[in-house]
Amino acid sequence: MRIYVKRENWDGGLWMALPATAADAQKLWRELEKIHPSVMLPFIGGVDSRTGGMGESLAGELVFGKGHLVMLNRLARRMDEMGEEELLLFTAALEMERPKSIEQVLETMEHLGSYELKPDIRDMEGLGRYAAEKEGEEIPEAIEGIFDYRLYGSSRQHRYGCFTEGGFVERRQPEEGQQPGSGGHIHRDGGSGPVFNVEVKRHPYGYESFSLPMTEQE
């Protein structure tokens, strides 16, 4: 993993490999002072890593302030240890949770057990069939041949997770009890479906999706 270290009002920058030693950091600091002296602390202007989306999460973070270098080194070491499946989970988790700081990236990394790779689900149709089965939907035989599983999967993707090059990554849900928001089923009695879905931050991690309207009991 490498970070592109910049100064304000300077189009250029210097790459630094992570994990970095104290000597590496001091050398980079001296080089920056020679090229573009400033009282402002250097910040991250780009990231080269095995995980997509990392640059967006770390952009603008200070390199040498608030213990960030220690945290960046920890992140780099952990990523070096990741196998392919774990790397896919991390990539998907970053896309779903959209962390905006090194602290949030590390938090996301510590919760990879909250995600599961489904290598057999490769497209929206596959996701639609998986969601219908998981939600207990029984598609009437009369419309089975024309039912749009692709559209159904697209309507459920935000609830379940996201696609990666290795398959679909699902955010695990707590197992105890039925979760609110598991509604949105196909109504066969002429009733209306959900008007819209909302996502609420779930303590201490992740989000919970709710379909509205819902009954008072739900």
PDB file of C-alpha atoms in Angstrom:
ATOM      1  CA  MET A   1       0.000   0.000   0.000  1.00  0.00           C
ATOM      2  CA  ARG A   2       1.242   3.512  -0.863  1.00  0.00           C
ATOM      3  CA  ILE A   3      -0.053   6.968  -0.069  1.00  0.00           C
ATOM      4  CA  TYR A   4       0.498  10.119  -2.111  1.00  0.00           C
ATOM      5  CA  VAL A   5       1.590  12.834   0.323  1.00  0.00           C
ATOM      6  CA  LYS A   6       0.828  16.424  -0.672  1.00  0.00           C
ATOM      7  CA  ARG A   7       1.080  19.999   0.519  1.00  0.00           C
ATOM      8  CA  GLU A   8      -1.677  22.555   0.072  1.00  0.00           C
ATOM      9  CA  ASN A   9      -1.561  24.667  -3.104  1.00  0.00           C
ATOM     10  CA  TRP A  10       0.937  22.285  -4.707  1.00  0.00           C
ATOM     11  CA  ASP A  11       0.015  20.115  -7.656  1.00  0.00           C
ATOM     12  CA  GLY A  12       2.816  17.656  -6.963  1.00  0.00           C
ATOM     13  CA  GLY A  13       3.401  15.167  -4.182  1.00  0.00           C
ATOM     14  CA  LEU A  14       5.560  12.256  -3.021  1.00  0.00           C
ATOM     15  CA  TRP A  15       4.664   8.591  -2.707  1.00  0.00           C
ATOM     16  CA  MET A  16       5.360   6.831   0.580  1.00  0.00           C
ATOM     17  CA  ALA A  17       5.181   3.065   0.982  1.00  0.00           C
ATOM     18  CA  LEU A  18       3.405   1.649   4.022  1.00  0.00           C
ATOM     19  CA  PRO A  19       4.119   0.375   6.557  1.00  0.00           C
ATOM     20  CA  ALA A  20       6.751   3.091   7.033  1.00  0.00           C
ATOM     21  CA  THR A  21       9.452   3.338   9.693  1.00  0.00           C
ATOM     22  CA  ALA A  22      10.208   6.506  11.651  1.00  0.00           C
ATOM     23  CA  ALA A  23      13.276   6.977   9.419  1.00  0.00           C
ATOM     24  CA  ASP A  24      11.093   6.708   6.302  1.00  0.00           C
ATOM     25  CA  ALA A  25       8.727   9.347   7.667  1.00  0.00           C
ATOM     26  CA  GLN A  26      11.556  11.723   8.569  1.00  0.00           C
ATOM     27  CA  LYS A  27      13.103  11.326   5.127  1.00  0.00           C
ATOM     28  CA  LEU A  28       9.791  12.142   3.437  1.00  0.00           C
ATOM     29  CA  TRP A  29       9.300  15.158   5.699  1.00  0.00           C
ATOM     30  CA  ARG A  30      12.716  16.543   4.774  1.00  0.00           C
ATOM     31  CA  GLU A  31      12.060  16.005   1.071  1.00  0.00           C
ATOM     32  CA  LEU A  32       8.743  17.833   1.325  1.00  0.00           C
ATOM     33  CA  GLU A  33      10.396  20.744   3.130  1.00  0.00           C
ATOM     34  CA  LYS A  34      12.960  21.069   0.366  1.00  0.00           C
ATOM     35  CA  ILE A  35      10.366  20.968  -2.410  1.00  0.00           C
ATOM     36  CA  HIS A  36       7.516  22.901  -0.817  1.00  0.00           C
ATOM     37  CA  PRO A  37       8.103  24.320   2.673  1.00  0.00           C
ATOM     38  CA  SER A  38       4.954  25.081   4.631  1.00  0.00           C
ATOM     39  CA  VAL A  39       3.622  25.304   8.180  1.00  0.00           C
ATOM     40  CA  MET A  40       0.666  23.136   7.146  1.00  0.00           C
ATOM     41  CA  LEU A  41       0.851  19.417   7.853  1.00  0.00           C
ATOM     42  CA  PRO A  42       1.111  17.066   4.845  1.00  0.00           C
ATOM     43  CA  PHE A  43      -2.057  15.229   3.854  1.00  0.00           C
ATOM     44  CA  ILE A  44      -3.064  12.233   1.751  1.00  0.00           C
ATOM     45  CA  GLY A  45      -3.848  13.128  -1.851  1.00  0.00           C
ATOM     46  CA  GLY A  46      -4.165   9.603  -3.219  1.00  0.00           C
ATOM     47  CA  VAL A  47      -3.831   5.927  -2.345  1.00  0.00           C
ATOM     48  CA  ASP A  48      -2.432   2.961  -4.244  1.00  0.00           C
ATOM     49  CA  SER A  49      -3.711  -0.224  -2.626  1.00  0.00           C
ATOM     50  CA  ARG A  50      -5.219  -3.626  -3.289  1.00  0.00           C
ATOM     51  CA  THR A  51      -8.620  -2.293  -2.237  1.00  0.00           C
ATOM     52  CA  GLY A  52     -10.757  -0.037  -4.391  1.00  0.00           C
ATOM     53  CA  GLY A  53     -12.300   2.970  -2.705  1.00  0.00           C
ATOM     54  CA  MET A  54      -9.486   3.463  -0.232  1.00  0.00           C
ATOM     55  CA  GLY A  55      -8.429   6.746  -1.837  1.00  0.00           C
ATOM     56  CA  GLU A  56     -11.868   8.248  -1.327  1.00  0.00           C
ATOM     57  CA  SER A  57     -11.920   7.141   2.316  1.00  0.00           C
ATOM     58  CA  LEU A  58      -8.486   8.533   3.182  1.00  0.00           C
ATOM     59  CA  ALA A  59      -8.362  11.633   0.983  1.00  0.00           C
ATOM     60  CA  GLY A  60      -7.378  14.712   2.976  1.00  0.00           C
ATOM     61  CA  GLU A  61      -6.306  12.811   6.083  1.00  0.00           C
ATOM     62  CA  LEU A  62      -3.199  14.165   7.824  1.00  0.00           C
ATOM     63  CA  VAL A  63      -0.203  11.870   7.547  1.00  0.00           C
ATOM     64  CA  PHE A  64       1.826  12.916  10.580  1.00  0.00           C
ATOM     65  CA  GLY A  65      -0.872  14.285  12.893  1.00  0.00           C
ATOM     66  CA  LYS A  66      -2.998  12.638  15.605  1.00  0.00           C
ATOM     67  CA  GLY A  67      -1.178   9.320  15.442  1.00  0.00           C
ATOM     68  CA  HIS A  68      -2.320   8.742  11.883  1.00  0.00           C
ATOM     69  CA  LEU A  69       0.942   7.215  10.716  1.00  0.00           C
ATOM     70  CA  VAL A  70       0.643   4.507  13.356  1.00  0.00           C
ATOM     71  CA  MET A  71      -2.916   3.771  12.208  1.00  0.00           C
ATOM     72  CA  LEU A  72      -1.932   3.837   8.536  1.00  0.00           C
ATOM     73  CA  ASN A  73       0.855   1.353   9.254  1.00  0.00           C
ATOM     74  CA  ARG A  74      -1.592  -0.889  11.078  1.00  0.00           C
ATOM     75  CA  LEU A  75      -3.971  -0.765   8.110  1.00  0.00           C
ATOM     76  CA  ALA A  76      -1.182  -1.574   5.630  1.00  0.00           C
ATOM     77  CA  ARG A  77       0.092  -4.534   7.658  1.00  0.00           C
ATOM     78  CA  ARG A  78      -3.389  -5.967   8.028  1.00  0.00           C
ATOM     79  CA  MET A  79      -4.086  -5.629   4.320  1.00  0.00           C
ATOM     80  CA  ASP A  80      -0.813  -7.392   3.493  1.00  0.00           C
ATOM     81  CA  GLU A  81      -2.089 -10.358   5.520  1.00  0.00           C
ATOM     82  CA  MET A  82      -5.453 -10.573   3.771  1.00  0.00           C
ATOM     83  CA  GLY A  83      -6.283 -13.431   1.453  1.00  0.00           C
ATOM     84  CA  GLU A  84      -8.358 -12.930  -1.688  1.00  0.00           C
ATOM     85  CA  GLU A  85     -11.736 -13.599  -0.068  1.00  0.00           C
ATOM     86  CA  GLU A  86     -11.045 -11.343   2.890  1.00  0.00           C
ATOM     87  CA  LEU A  87      -9.894  -8.639   0.489  1.00  0.00           C
ATOM     88  CA  LEU A  88     -13.182  -8.916  -1.402  1.00  0.00           C
ATOM     89  CA  LEU A  89     -15.082  -8.560   1.875  1.00  0.00           C
ATOM     90  CA  PHE A  90     -13.059  -5.485   2.795  1.00  0.00           C
ATOM     91  CA  THR A  91     -13.591  -3.920  -0.628  1.00  0.00           C
ATOM     92  CA  ALA A  92     -17.340  -4.484  -0.366  1.00  0.00           C
ATOM     93  CA  ALA A  93     -17.460  -3.213   3.210  1.00  0.00           C
ATOM     94  CA  LEU A  94     -15.749   0.026   2.172  1.00  0.00           C
ATOM     95  CA  GLU A  95     -18.267   0.481  -0.628  1.00  0.00           C
ATOM     96  CA  MET A  96     -21.238  -0.163   1.645  1.00  0.00           C
ATOM     97  CA  GLU A  97     -20.153   1.781   4.720  1.00  0.00           C
ATOM     98  CA  ARG A  98     -18.259   4.618   2.958  1.00  0.00           C
ATOM     99  CA  PRO A  99     -15.839   5.457   5.821  1.00  0.00           C
ATOM    100  CA  LYS A 100     -14.416   8.980   5.712  1.00  0.00           C
ATOM    101  CA  SER A 101     -11.390   8.776   8.009  1.00  0.00           C
ATOM    102  CA  ILE A 102      -8.588   6.401   8.934  1.00  0.00           C
ATOM    103  CA  GLU A 103     -10.398   5.679  12.209  1.00  0.00           C
ATOM    104  CA  GLN A 104     -13.554   4.666  10.351  1.00  0.00           C
ATOM    105  CA  VAL A 105     -11.579   2.574   7.860  1.00  0.00           C
ATOM    106  CA  LEU A 106      -9.996   0.643  10.740  1.00  0.00           C
ATOM    107  CA  GLU A 107     -13.408   0.184  12.340  1.00  0.00           C
ATOM    108  CA  THR A 108     -14.736  -1.214   9.083  1.00  0.00           C
ATOM    109  CA  MET A 109     -11.760  -3.555   8.833  1.00  0.00           C
ATOM    110  CA  GLU A 110     -12.387  -4.898  12.350  1.00  0.00           C
ATOM    111  CA  HIS A 111     -15.950  -5.928  11.430  1.00  0.00           C
ATOM    112  CA  LEU A 112     -15.334  -8.074   8.368  1.00  0.00           C
ATOM    113  CA  GLY A 113     -17.103 -10.909  10.186  1.00  0.00           C
ATOM    114  CA  SER A 114     -20.293  -8.950   9.560  1.00  0.00           C
ATOM    115  CA  TYR A 115     -20.063  -9.724   5.823  1.00  0.00           C
ATOM    116  CA  GLU A 116     -20.352 -12.945   3.821  1.00  0.00           C
ATOM    117  CA  LEU A 117     -19.244 -13.688   0.268  1.00  0.00           C
ATOM    118  CA  LYS A 118     -21.800 -15.406  -1.976  1.00  0.00           C
ATOM    119  CA  PRO A 119     -19.650 -16.499  -4.930  1.00  0.00           C
ATOM    120  CA  ASP A 120     -22.584 -18.090  -6.778  1.00  0.00           C
ATOM    121  CA  ILE A 121     -24.498 -14.805  -7.006  1.00  0.00           C
ATOM    122  CA  ARG A 122     -23.001 -12.994  -9.993  1.00  0.00           C
ATOM    123  CA  ASP A 123     -25.788 -10.794 -11.337  1.00  0.00           C
ATOM    124  CA  MET A 124     -29.070  -9.118 -10.434  1.00  0.00           C
ATOM    125  CA  GLU A 125     -31.129 -12.101 -11.540  1.00  0.00           C
ATOM    126  CA  GLY A 126     -29.178 -14.351  -9.196  1.00  0.00           C
ATOM    127  CA  LEU A 127     -29.620 -11.848  -6.388  1.00  0.00           C
ATOM    128  CA  GLY A 128     -33.345 -11.627  -7.103  1.00  0.00           C
ATOM    129  CA  ARG A 129     -33.774 -15.385  -6.854  1.00  0.00           C
ATOM    130  CA  TYR A 130     -31.704 -15.485  -3.669  1.00  0.00           C
ATOM    131  CA  ALA A 131     -33.702 -12.628  -2.088  1.00  0.00           C
ATOM    132  CA  ALA A 132     -37.055 -14.173  -3.035  1.00  0.00           C
ATOM    133  CA  GLU A 133     -36.045 -17.497  -1.476  1.00  0.00           C
ATOM    134  CA  LYS A 134     -34.623 -15.892   1.645  1.00  0.00           C
ATOM    135  CA  GLU A 135     -37.654 -13.684   2.173  1.00  0.00           C
ATOM    136  CA  GLY A 136     -39.999 -16.637   1.727  1.00  0.00           C
ATOM    137  CA  GLU A 137     -41.571 -15.351  -1.470  1.00  0.00           C
ATOM    138  CA  GLU A 138     -43.495 -17.924  -3.473  1.00  0.00           C
ATOM    139  CA  ILE A 139     -43.854 -16.618  -6.989  1.00  0.00           C
ATOM    140  CA  PRO A 140     -47.202 -17.785  -8.424  1.00  0.00           C
ATOM    141  CA  GLU A 141     -46.712 -20.463 -11.061  1.00  0.00           C
ATOM    142  CA  ALA A 142     -48.747 -18.439 -13.542  1.00  0.00           C
ATOM    143  CA  ILE A 143     -46.139 -15.651 -13.591  1.00  0.00           C
ATOM    144  CA  GLU A 144     -42.997 -17.647 -12.805  1.00  0.00           C
ATOM    145  CA  GLY A 145     -41.900 -17.602 -16.422  1.00  0.00           C
ATOM    146  CA  ILE A 146     -42.260 -13.852 -16.806  1.00  0.00           C
ATOM    147  CA  PHE A 147     -41.359 -12.668 -13.314  1.00  0.00           C
ATOM    148  CA  ASP A 148     -38.514 -10.142 -13.489  1.00  0.00           C
ATOM    149  CA  TYR A 149     -35.967 -11.482 -10.969  1.00  0.00           C
ATOM    150  CA  ARG A 150     -33.417  -8.970 -12.232  1.00  0.00           C
ATOM    151  CA  LEU A 151     -35.658  -6.057 -11.273  1.00  0.00           C
ATOM    152  CA  TYR A 152     -36.521  -7.740  -7.984  1.00  0.00           C
ATOM    153  CA  GLY A 153     -32.803  -8.141  -7.202  1.00  0.00           C
ATOM    154  CA  SER A 154     -32.144  -4.516  -8.077  1.00  0.00           C
ATOM    155  CA  SER A 155     -34.835  -3.416  -5.631  1.00  0.00           C
ATOM    156  CA  ARG A 156     -33.238  -5.495  -2.870  1.00  0.00           C
ATOM    157  CA  GLN A 157     -29.536  -4.829  -3.436  1.00  0.00           C
ATOM    158  CA  HIS A 158     -29.330  -1.865  -1.040  1.00  0.00           C
ATOM    159  CA  ARG A 159     -30.711  -4.096   1.705  1.00  0.00           C
ATOM    160  CA  TYR A 160     -28.406  -7.060   1.200  1.00  0.00           C
ATOM    161  CA  GLY A 161     -24.993  -5.792   0.095  1.00  0.00           C
ATOM    162  CA  CYS A 162     -23.017  -5.227  -3.103  1.00  0.00           C
ATOM    163  CA  PHE A 163     -21.328  -7.024  -5.971  1.00  0.00           C
ATOM    164  CA  THR A 164     -17.589  -7.639  -6.282  1.00  0.00           C
ATOM    165  CA  GLU A 165     -15.514  -9.379  -8.931  1.00  0.00           C
ATOM    166  CA  GLY A 166     -15.680 -12.516  -6.792  1.00  0.00           C
ATOM    167  CA  GLY A 167     -19.450 -12.537  -6.300  1.00  0.00           C
ATOM    168  CA  PHE A 168     -22.008 -10.848  -4.103  1.00  0.00           C
ATOM    169  CA  VAL A 169     -21.061  -9.758  -0.581  1.00  0.00           C
ATOM    170  CA  GLU A 170     -23.960  -9.742   1.859  1.00  0.00           C
ATOM    171  CA  ARG A 171     -24.067  -7.788   5.096  1.00  0.00           C
ATOM    172  CA  ARG A 172     -25.021 -10.279   7.798  1.00  0.00           C
ATOM    173  CA  GLN A 173     -28.158  -9.518   9.788  1.00  0.00           C
ATOM    174  CA  PRO A 174     -28.671 -10.360  13.485  1.00  0.00           C
ATOM    175  CA  GLU A 175     -30.280 -13.770  13.799  1.00  0.00           C
ATOM    176  CA  GLU A 176     -32.507 -13.181  16.802  1.00  0.00           C
ATOM    177  CA  GLY A 177     -36.082 -12.489  15.742  1.00  0.00           C
ATOM    178  CA  GLN A 178     -37.430 -11.176  12.486  1.00  0.00           C
ATOM    179  CA  GLN A 179     -35.969  -7.847  11.529  1.00  0.00           C
ATOM    180  CA  PRO A 180     -38.105  -4.853  10.672  1.00  0.00           C
ATOM    181  CA  GLY A 181     -37.688  -4.091   7.027  1.00  0.00           C
ATOM    182  CA  SER A 182     -37.936  -7.717   5.948  1.00  0.00           C
ATOM    183  CA  GLY A 183     -41.227  -6.687   4.395  1.00  0.00           C
ATOM    184  CA  GLY A 184     -41.710  -5.380   0.899  1.00  0.00           C
ATOM    185  CA  HIS A 185     -43.071  -8.748  -0.220  1.00  0.00           C
ATOM    186  CA  ILE A 186     -45.243  -9.259  -3.247  1.00  0.00           C
ATOM    187  CA  HIS A 187     -48.844  -8.659  -2.154  1.00  0.00           C
ATOM    188  CA  ARG A 188     -51.328 -11.152  -3.586  1.00  0.00           C
ATOM    189  CA  ASP A 189     -54.377  -9.706  -1.835  1.00  0.00           C
ATOM    190  CA  GLY A 190     -54.394  -6.491  -3.814  1.00  0.00           C
ATOM    191  CA  GLY A 191     -52.683  -4.556  -1.019  1.00  0.00           C
ATOM    192  CA  SER A 192     -50.039  -2.004  -1.775  1.00  0.00           C
ATOM    193  CA  GLY A 193     -46.326  -2.645  -1.371  1.00  0.00           C
ATOM    194  CA  PRO A 194     -43.901  -0.454   0.554  1.00  0.00           C
ATOM    195  CA  VAL A 195     -43.944   3.198  -0.397  1.00  0.00           C
ATOM    196  CA  PHE A 196     -40.244   3.649   0.361  1.00  0.00           C
ATOM    197  CA  ASN A 197     -37.361   2.296   2.410  1.00  0.00           C
ATOM    198  CA  VAL A 198     -35.256   4.099   5.010  1.00  0.00           C
ATOM    199  CA  GLU A 199     -31.900   3.144   6.464  1.00  0.00           C
ATOM    200  CA  VAL A 200     -31.069   3.872  10.094  1.00  0.00           C
ATOM    201  CA  LYS A 201     -27.606   3.719  11.651  1.00  0.00           C
ATOM    202  CA  ARG A 202     -27.403   0.617  13.826  1.00  0.00           C
ATOM    203  CA  HIS A 203     -25.368   0.745  17.028  1.00  0.00           C
ATOM    204  CA  PRO A 204     -22.517   0.016  17.150  1.00  0.00           C
ATOM    205  CA  TYR A 205     -22.028  -0.785  13.471  1.00  0.00           C
ATOM    206  CA  GLY A 206     -23.734  -0.907  10.120  1.00  0.00           C
ATOM    207  CA  TYR A 207     -27.242   0.052   9.059  1.00  0.00           C
ATOM    208  CA  GLU A 208     -30.753  -1.371   9.324  1.00  0.00           C
ATOM    209  CA  SER A 209     -33.301  -1.048   6.532  1.00  0.00           C
ATOM    210  CA  PHE A 210     -37.000  -0.454   7.175  1.00  0.00           C
ATOM    211  CA  SER A 211     -39.878  -0.600   4.703  1.00  0.00           C
ATOM    212  CA  LEU A 212     -42.717   1.882   5.136  1.00  0.00           C
ATOM    213  CA  PRO A 213     -45.555   1.855   5.799  1.00  0.00           C
ATOM    214  CA  MET A 214     -45.391  -0.717   8.612  1.00  0.00           C
ATOM    215  CA  THR A 215     -47.909  -1.857  11.180  1.00  0.00           C
ATOM    216  CA  GLU A 216     -47.851  -0.602  14.768  1.00  0.00           C
ATOM    217  CA  GLN A 217     -46.677  -4.052  15.901  1.00  0.00           C
ATOM    218  CA  GLU A 218     -43.774  -3.967  13.416  1.00  0.00           C
TER     219      GLU A 218
END
